[in-house]
mmCIF file of C-alpha atoms in Angstrom:
data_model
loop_
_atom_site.group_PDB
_atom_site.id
_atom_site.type_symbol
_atom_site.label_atom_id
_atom_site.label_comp_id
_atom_site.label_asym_id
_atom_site.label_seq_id
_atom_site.Cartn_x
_atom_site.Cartn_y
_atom_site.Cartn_z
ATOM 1 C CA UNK D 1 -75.789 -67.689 -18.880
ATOM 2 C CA UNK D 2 -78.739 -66.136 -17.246
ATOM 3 C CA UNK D 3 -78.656 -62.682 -19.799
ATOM 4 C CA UNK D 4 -77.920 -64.879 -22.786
ATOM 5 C CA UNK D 5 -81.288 -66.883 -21.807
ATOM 6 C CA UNK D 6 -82.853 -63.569 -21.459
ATOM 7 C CA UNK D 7 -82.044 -62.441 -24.796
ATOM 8 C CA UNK D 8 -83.028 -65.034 -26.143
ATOM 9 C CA UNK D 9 -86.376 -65.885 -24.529
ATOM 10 C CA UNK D 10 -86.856 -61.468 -25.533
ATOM 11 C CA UNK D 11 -86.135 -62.059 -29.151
ATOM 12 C CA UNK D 12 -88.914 -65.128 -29.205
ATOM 13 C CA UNK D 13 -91.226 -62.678 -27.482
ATOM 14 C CA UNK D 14 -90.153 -59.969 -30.239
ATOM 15 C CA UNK D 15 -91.119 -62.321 -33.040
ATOM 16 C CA UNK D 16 -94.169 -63.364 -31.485
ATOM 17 C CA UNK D 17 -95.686 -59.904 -30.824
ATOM 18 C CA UNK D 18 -94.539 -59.053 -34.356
ATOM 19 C CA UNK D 19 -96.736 -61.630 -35.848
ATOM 20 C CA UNK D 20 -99.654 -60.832 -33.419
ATOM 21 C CA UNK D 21 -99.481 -57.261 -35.019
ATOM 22 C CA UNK D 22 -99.345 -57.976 -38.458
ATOM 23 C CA UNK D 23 -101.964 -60.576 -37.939
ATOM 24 C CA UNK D 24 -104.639 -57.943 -36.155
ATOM 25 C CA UNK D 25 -103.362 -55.319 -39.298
ATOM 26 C CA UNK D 26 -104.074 -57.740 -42.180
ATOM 27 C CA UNK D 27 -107.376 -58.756 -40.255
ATOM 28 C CA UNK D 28 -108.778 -55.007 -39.575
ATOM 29 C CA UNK D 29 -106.443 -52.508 -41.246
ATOM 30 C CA UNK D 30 -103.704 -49.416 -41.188
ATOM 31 C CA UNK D 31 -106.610 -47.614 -38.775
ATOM 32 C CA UNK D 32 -107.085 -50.738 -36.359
ATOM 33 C CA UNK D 33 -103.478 -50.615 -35.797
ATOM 34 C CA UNK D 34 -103.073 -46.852 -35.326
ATOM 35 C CA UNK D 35 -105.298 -47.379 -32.252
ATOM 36 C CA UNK D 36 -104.045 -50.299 -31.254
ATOM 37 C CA UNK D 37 -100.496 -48.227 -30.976
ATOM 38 C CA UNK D 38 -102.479 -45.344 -28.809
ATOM 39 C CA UNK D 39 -104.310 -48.631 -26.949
ATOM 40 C CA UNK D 40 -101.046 -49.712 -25.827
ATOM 41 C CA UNK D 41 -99.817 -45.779 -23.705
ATOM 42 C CA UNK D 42 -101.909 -47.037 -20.863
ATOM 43 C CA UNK D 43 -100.995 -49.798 -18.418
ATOM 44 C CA UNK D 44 -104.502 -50.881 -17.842
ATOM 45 C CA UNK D 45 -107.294 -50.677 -20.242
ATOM 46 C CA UNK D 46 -111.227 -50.108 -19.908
ATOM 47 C CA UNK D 47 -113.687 -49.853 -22.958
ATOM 48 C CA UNK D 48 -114.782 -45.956 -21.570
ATOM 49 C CA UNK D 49 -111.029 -45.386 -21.676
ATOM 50 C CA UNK D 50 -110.031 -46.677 -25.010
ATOM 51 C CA UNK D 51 -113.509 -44.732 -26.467
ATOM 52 C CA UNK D 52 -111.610 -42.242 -25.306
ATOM 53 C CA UNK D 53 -108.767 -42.321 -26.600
ATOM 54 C CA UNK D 54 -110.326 -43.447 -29.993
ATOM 55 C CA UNK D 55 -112.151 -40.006 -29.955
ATOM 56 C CA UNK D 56 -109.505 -37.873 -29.348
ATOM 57 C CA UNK D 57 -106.606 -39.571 -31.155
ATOM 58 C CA UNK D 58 -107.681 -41.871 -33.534
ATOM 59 C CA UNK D 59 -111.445 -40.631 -34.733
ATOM 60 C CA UNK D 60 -110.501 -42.222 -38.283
ATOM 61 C CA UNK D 61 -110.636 -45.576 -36.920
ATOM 62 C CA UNK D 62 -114.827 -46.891 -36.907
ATOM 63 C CA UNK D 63 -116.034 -47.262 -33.535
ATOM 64 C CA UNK D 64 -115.853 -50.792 -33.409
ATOM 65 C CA UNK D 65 -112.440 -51.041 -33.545
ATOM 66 C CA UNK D 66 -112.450 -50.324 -29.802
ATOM 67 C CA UNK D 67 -113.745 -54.079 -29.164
ATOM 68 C CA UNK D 68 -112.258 -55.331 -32.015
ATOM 69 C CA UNK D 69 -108.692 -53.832 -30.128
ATOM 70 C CA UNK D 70 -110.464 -54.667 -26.903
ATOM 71 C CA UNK D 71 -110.921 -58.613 -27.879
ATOM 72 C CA UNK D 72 -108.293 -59.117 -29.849
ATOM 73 C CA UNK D 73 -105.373 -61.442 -29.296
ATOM 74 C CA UNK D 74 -103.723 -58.055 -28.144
ATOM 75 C CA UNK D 75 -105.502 -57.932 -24.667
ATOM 76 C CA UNK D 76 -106.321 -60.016 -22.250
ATOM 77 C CA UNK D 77 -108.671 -59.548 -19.721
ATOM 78 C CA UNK D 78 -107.566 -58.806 -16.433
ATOM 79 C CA UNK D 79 -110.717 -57.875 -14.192
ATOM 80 C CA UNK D 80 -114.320 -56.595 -14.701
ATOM 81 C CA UNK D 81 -113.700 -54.552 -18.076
ATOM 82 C CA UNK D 82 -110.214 -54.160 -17.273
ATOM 83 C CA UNK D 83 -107.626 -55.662 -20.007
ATOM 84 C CA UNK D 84 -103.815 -55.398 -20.473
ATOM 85 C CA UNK D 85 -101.588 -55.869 -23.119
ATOM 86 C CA UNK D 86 -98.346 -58.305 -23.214
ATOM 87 C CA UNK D 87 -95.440 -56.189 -22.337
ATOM 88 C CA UNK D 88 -93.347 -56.979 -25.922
ATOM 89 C CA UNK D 89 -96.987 -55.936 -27.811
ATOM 90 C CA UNK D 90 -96.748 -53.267 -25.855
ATOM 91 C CA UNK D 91 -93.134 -52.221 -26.332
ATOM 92 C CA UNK D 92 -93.866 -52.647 -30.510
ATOM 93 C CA UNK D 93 -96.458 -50.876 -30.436
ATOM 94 C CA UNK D 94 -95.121 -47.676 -28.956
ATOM 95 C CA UNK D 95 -92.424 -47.804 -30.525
ATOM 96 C CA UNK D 96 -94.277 -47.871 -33.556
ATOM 97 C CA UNK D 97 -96.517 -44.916 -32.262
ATOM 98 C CA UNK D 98 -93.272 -43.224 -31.654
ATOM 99 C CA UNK D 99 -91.587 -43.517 -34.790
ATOM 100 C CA UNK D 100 -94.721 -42.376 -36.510
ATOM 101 C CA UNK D 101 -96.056 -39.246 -34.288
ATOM 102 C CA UNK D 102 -92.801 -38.947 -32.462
ATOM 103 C CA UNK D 103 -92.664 -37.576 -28.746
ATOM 104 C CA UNK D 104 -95.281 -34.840 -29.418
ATOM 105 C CA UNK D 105 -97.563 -37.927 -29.056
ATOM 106 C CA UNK D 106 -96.524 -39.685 -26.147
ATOM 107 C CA UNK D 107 -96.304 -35.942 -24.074
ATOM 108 C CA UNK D 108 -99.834 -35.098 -25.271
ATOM 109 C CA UNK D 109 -101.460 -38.812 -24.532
ATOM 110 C CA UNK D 110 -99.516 -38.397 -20.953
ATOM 111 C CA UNK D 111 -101.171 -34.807 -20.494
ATOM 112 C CA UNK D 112 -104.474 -37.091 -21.465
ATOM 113 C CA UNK D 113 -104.050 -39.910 -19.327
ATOM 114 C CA UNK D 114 -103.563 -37.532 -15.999
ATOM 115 C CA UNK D 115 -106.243 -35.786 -16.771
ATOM 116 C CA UNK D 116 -108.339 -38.966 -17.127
ATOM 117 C CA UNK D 117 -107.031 -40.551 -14.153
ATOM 118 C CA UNK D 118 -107.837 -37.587 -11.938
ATOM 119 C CA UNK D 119 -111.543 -37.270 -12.971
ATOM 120 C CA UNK D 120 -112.283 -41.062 -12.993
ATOM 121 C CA UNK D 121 -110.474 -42.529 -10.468
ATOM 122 C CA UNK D 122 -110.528 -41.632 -6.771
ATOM 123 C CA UNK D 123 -107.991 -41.370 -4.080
ATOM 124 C CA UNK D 124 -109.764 -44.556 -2.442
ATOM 125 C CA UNK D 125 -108.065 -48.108 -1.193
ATOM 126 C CA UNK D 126 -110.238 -49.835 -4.033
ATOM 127 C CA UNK D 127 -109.087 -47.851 -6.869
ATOM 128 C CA UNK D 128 -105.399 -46.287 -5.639
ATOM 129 C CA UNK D 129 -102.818 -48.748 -6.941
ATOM 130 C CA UNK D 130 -104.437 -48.321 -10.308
ATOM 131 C CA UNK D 131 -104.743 -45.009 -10.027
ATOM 132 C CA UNK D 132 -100.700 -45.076 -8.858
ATOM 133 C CA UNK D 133 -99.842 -47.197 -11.480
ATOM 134 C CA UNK D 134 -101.619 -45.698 -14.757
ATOM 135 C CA UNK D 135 -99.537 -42.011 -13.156
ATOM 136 C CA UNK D 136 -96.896 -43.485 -13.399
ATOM 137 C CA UNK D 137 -96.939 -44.667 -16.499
ATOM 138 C CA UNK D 138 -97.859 -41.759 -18.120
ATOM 139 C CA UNK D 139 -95.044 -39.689 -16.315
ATOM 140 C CA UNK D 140 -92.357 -42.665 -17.706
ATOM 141 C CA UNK D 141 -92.685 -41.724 -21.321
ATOM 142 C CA UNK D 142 -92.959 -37.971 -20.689
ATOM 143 C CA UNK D 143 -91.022 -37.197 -17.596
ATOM 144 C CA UNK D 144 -88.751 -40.380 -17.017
ATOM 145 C CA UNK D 145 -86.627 -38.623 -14.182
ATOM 146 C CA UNK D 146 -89.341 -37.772 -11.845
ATOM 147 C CA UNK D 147 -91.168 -41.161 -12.082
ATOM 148 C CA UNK D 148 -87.072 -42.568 -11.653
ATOM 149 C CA UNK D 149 -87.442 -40.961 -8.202
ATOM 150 C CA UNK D 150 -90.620 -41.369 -7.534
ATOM 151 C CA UNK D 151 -90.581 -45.669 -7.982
ATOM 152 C CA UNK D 152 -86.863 -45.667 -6.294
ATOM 153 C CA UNK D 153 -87.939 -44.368 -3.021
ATOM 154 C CA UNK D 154 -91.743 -46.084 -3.024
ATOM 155 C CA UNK D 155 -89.310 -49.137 -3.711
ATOM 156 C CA UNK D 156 -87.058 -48.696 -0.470
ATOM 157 C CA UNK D 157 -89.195 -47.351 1.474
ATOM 158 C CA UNK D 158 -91.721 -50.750 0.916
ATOM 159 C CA UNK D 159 -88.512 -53.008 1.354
ATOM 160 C CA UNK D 160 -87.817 -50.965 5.016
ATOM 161 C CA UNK D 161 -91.238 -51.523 6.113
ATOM 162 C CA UNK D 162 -90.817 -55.205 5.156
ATOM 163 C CA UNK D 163 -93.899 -55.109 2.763
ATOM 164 C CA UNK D 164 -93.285 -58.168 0.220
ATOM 165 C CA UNK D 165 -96.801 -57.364 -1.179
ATOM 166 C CA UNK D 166 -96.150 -53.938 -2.680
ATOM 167 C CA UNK D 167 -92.293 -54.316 -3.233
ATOM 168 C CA UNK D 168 -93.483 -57.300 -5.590
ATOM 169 C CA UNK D 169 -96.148 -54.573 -7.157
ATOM 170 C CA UNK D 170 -93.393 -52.107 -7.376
ATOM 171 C CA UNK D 171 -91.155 -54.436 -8.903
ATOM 172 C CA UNK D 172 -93.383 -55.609 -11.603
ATOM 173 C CA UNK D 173 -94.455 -52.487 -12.516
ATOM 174 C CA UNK D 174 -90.687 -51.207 -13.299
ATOM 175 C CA UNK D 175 -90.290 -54.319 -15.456
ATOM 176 C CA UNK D 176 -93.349 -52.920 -17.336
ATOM 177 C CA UNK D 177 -91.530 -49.936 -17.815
ATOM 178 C CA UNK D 178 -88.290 -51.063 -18.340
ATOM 179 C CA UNK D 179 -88.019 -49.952 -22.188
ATOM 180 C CA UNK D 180 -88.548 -45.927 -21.374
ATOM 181 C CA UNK D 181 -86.760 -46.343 -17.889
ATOM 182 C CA UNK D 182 -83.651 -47.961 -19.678
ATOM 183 C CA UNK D 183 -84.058 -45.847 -22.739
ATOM 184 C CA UNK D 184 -83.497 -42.244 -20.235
ATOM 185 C CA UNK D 185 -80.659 -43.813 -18.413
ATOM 186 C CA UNK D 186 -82.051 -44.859 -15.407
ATOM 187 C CA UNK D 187 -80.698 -48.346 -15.913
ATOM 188 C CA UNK D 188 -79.657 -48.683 -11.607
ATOM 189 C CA UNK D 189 -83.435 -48.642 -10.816
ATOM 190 C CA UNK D 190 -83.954 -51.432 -13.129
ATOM 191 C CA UNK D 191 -81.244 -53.263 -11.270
ATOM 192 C CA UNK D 192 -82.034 -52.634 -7.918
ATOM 193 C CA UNK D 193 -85.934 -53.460 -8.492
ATOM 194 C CA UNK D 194 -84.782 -56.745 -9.997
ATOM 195 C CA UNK D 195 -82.882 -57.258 -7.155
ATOM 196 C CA UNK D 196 -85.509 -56.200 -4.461
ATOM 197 C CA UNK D 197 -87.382 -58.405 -6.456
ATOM 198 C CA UNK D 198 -85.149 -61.884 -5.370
ATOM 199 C CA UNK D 199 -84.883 -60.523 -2.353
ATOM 200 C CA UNK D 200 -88.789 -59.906 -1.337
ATOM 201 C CA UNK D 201 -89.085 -63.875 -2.603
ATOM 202 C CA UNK D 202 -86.911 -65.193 -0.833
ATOM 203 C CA UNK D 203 -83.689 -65.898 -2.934
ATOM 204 C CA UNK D 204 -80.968 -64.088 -1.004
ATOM 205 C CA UNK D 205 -77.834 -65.190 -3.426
ATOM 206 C CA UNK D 206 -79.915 -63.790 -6.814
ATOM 207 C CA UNK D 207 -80.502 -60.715 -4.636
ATOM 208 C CA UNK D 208 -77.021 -59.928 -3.977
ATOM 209 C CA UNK D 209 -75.505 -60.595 -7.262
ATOM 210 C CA UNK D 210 -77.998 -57.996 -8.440
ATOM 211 C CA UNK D 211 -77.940 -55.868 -6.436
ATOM 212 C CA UNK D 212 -74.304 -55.742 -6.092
ATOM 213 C CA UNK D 213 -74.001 -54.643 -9.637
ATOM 214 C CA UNK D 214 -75.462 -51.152 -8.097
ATOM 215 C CA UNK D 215 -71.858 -50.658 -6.947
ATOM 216 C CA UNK D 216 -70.334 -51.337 -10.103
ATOM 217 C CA UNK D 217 -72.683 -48.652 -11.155
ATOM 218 C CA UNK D 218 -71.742 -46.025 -8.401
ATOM 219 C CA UNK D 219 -75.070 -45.069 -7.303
ATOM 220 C CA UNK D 220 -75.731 -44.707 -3.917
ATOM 221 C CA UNK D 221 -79.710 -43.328 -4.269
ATOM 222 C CA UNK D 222 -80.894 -46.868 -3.135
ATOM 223 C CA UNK D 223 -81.093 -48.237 -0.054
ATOM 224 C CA UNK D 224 -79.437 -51.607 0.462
ATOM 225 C CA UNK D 225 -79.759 -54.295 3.224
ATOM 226 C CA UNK D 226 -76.940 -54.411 5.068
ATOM 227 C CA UNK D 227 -76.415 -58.269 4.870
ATOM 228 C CA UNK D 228 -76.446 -57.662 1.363
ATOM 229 C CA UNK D 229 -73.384 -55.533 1.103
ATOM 230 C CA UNK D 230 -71.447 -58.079 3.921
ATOM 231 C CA UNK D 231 -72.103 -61.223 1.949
#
């Protein structure tokens, strides 16, 4: 019952975004939406960032379509010039960006975004998680197995030290990346964040039905908690 509700409440967000898109294309045009598809690589957006990426990817576009992307119905703000998108406008949109520039696109915005992260964001407590997080992201549309690894053992080793905080982080920000995760075949980290997830708040017989389904899967690259496995 719960995956047919999930399906369902996906397929209203599916329409939903779709409209939002079309609506910000009839509204500003074919070049609006070309950098609204680049817009959408990043987790996190900042103006300096999407000027960026506007000058380097999508220099047809007029400048002001980086606050017309920027204030649209497409982001919302987050934090002090920070914005996000919606994670099904997201998903669209890259698949759009996909099926127009292919994977050239998404390994040379990665190669971008690294380099961008590096020289504006330091290694500091203030700025690390972000810093973490828009790596990361990058490396899931351009080198899937190595961020696989990478979340899977920041994942386990969080739920050994007992740190709700950051497993919670962690297990939002694989549900952001579901799409490219799911789409390389990494399908048991999806699973066992999900099920970390319950776990970390609290809900110990969603936890083990989830993560349960890890041994259906035959993986054993996770570590469970033992009382899961007994119950």
């Amino acid at each position: 019952m719960a995956d047919v509700t999930t399906d369902i409440n996906q397929t209203r967000a599916m329409r939903i975004s779709q409209r939002r898109v079309e609506g910000f294309a009839q509204q500003f045009g074919e070049a609006h939406r070309n950098l609204a598809r680049h817009a959408a690589f990043p987790l996190v957006l900042t103006p300096d960032l999407l000027y960026q990426i506007w000058a380097n990817f999508v220099p047809e576009a007029p400048w002001t379509a980086v606050a017309h992307v920027l204030l649209s119905r497409l982001c919302r703000q987050v934090g002090y010039e920070m914005y996000e998108m919606d994670i099904s406008d997201r998903n669209l949109l890259l698949r759009e960006l996909k099926e127009k520039f292919g994977q050239e696109r998404f390994d040379e915005l990665g190669e971008f975004l690294l380099d961008y992260v590096a020289q504006r964001l330091t290694d500091d407590a203030d700025t690390r998680d972000l810093r973490e997080a828009q790596e990361w992201t990058a490396l899931a549309y351009t080198k899937p197995a190595e961020v696989a690894r990478e979340l899977a053992q920041a994942l386990s080793e969080r739920m050994q030290q007992e740190d709700i905080g950051e497993v919670l982080r962690l297990a939002s920000l694989v549900e952001t990346l579901a799409e490219p995760l799911l789409g390389a075949g990494f399908e048991p980290l999806l699973v066992y964040s999900r099920g970390v997830d319950s776990l970390a708040r609290s809900d110990q017989v969603l936890a083990t039905f989830k993560l349960k389904k890890l041994l259906a899967l035959n993986t054993s690259n996770f570590s469970i908690p033992k009382g899961i496995l007994d119950a």
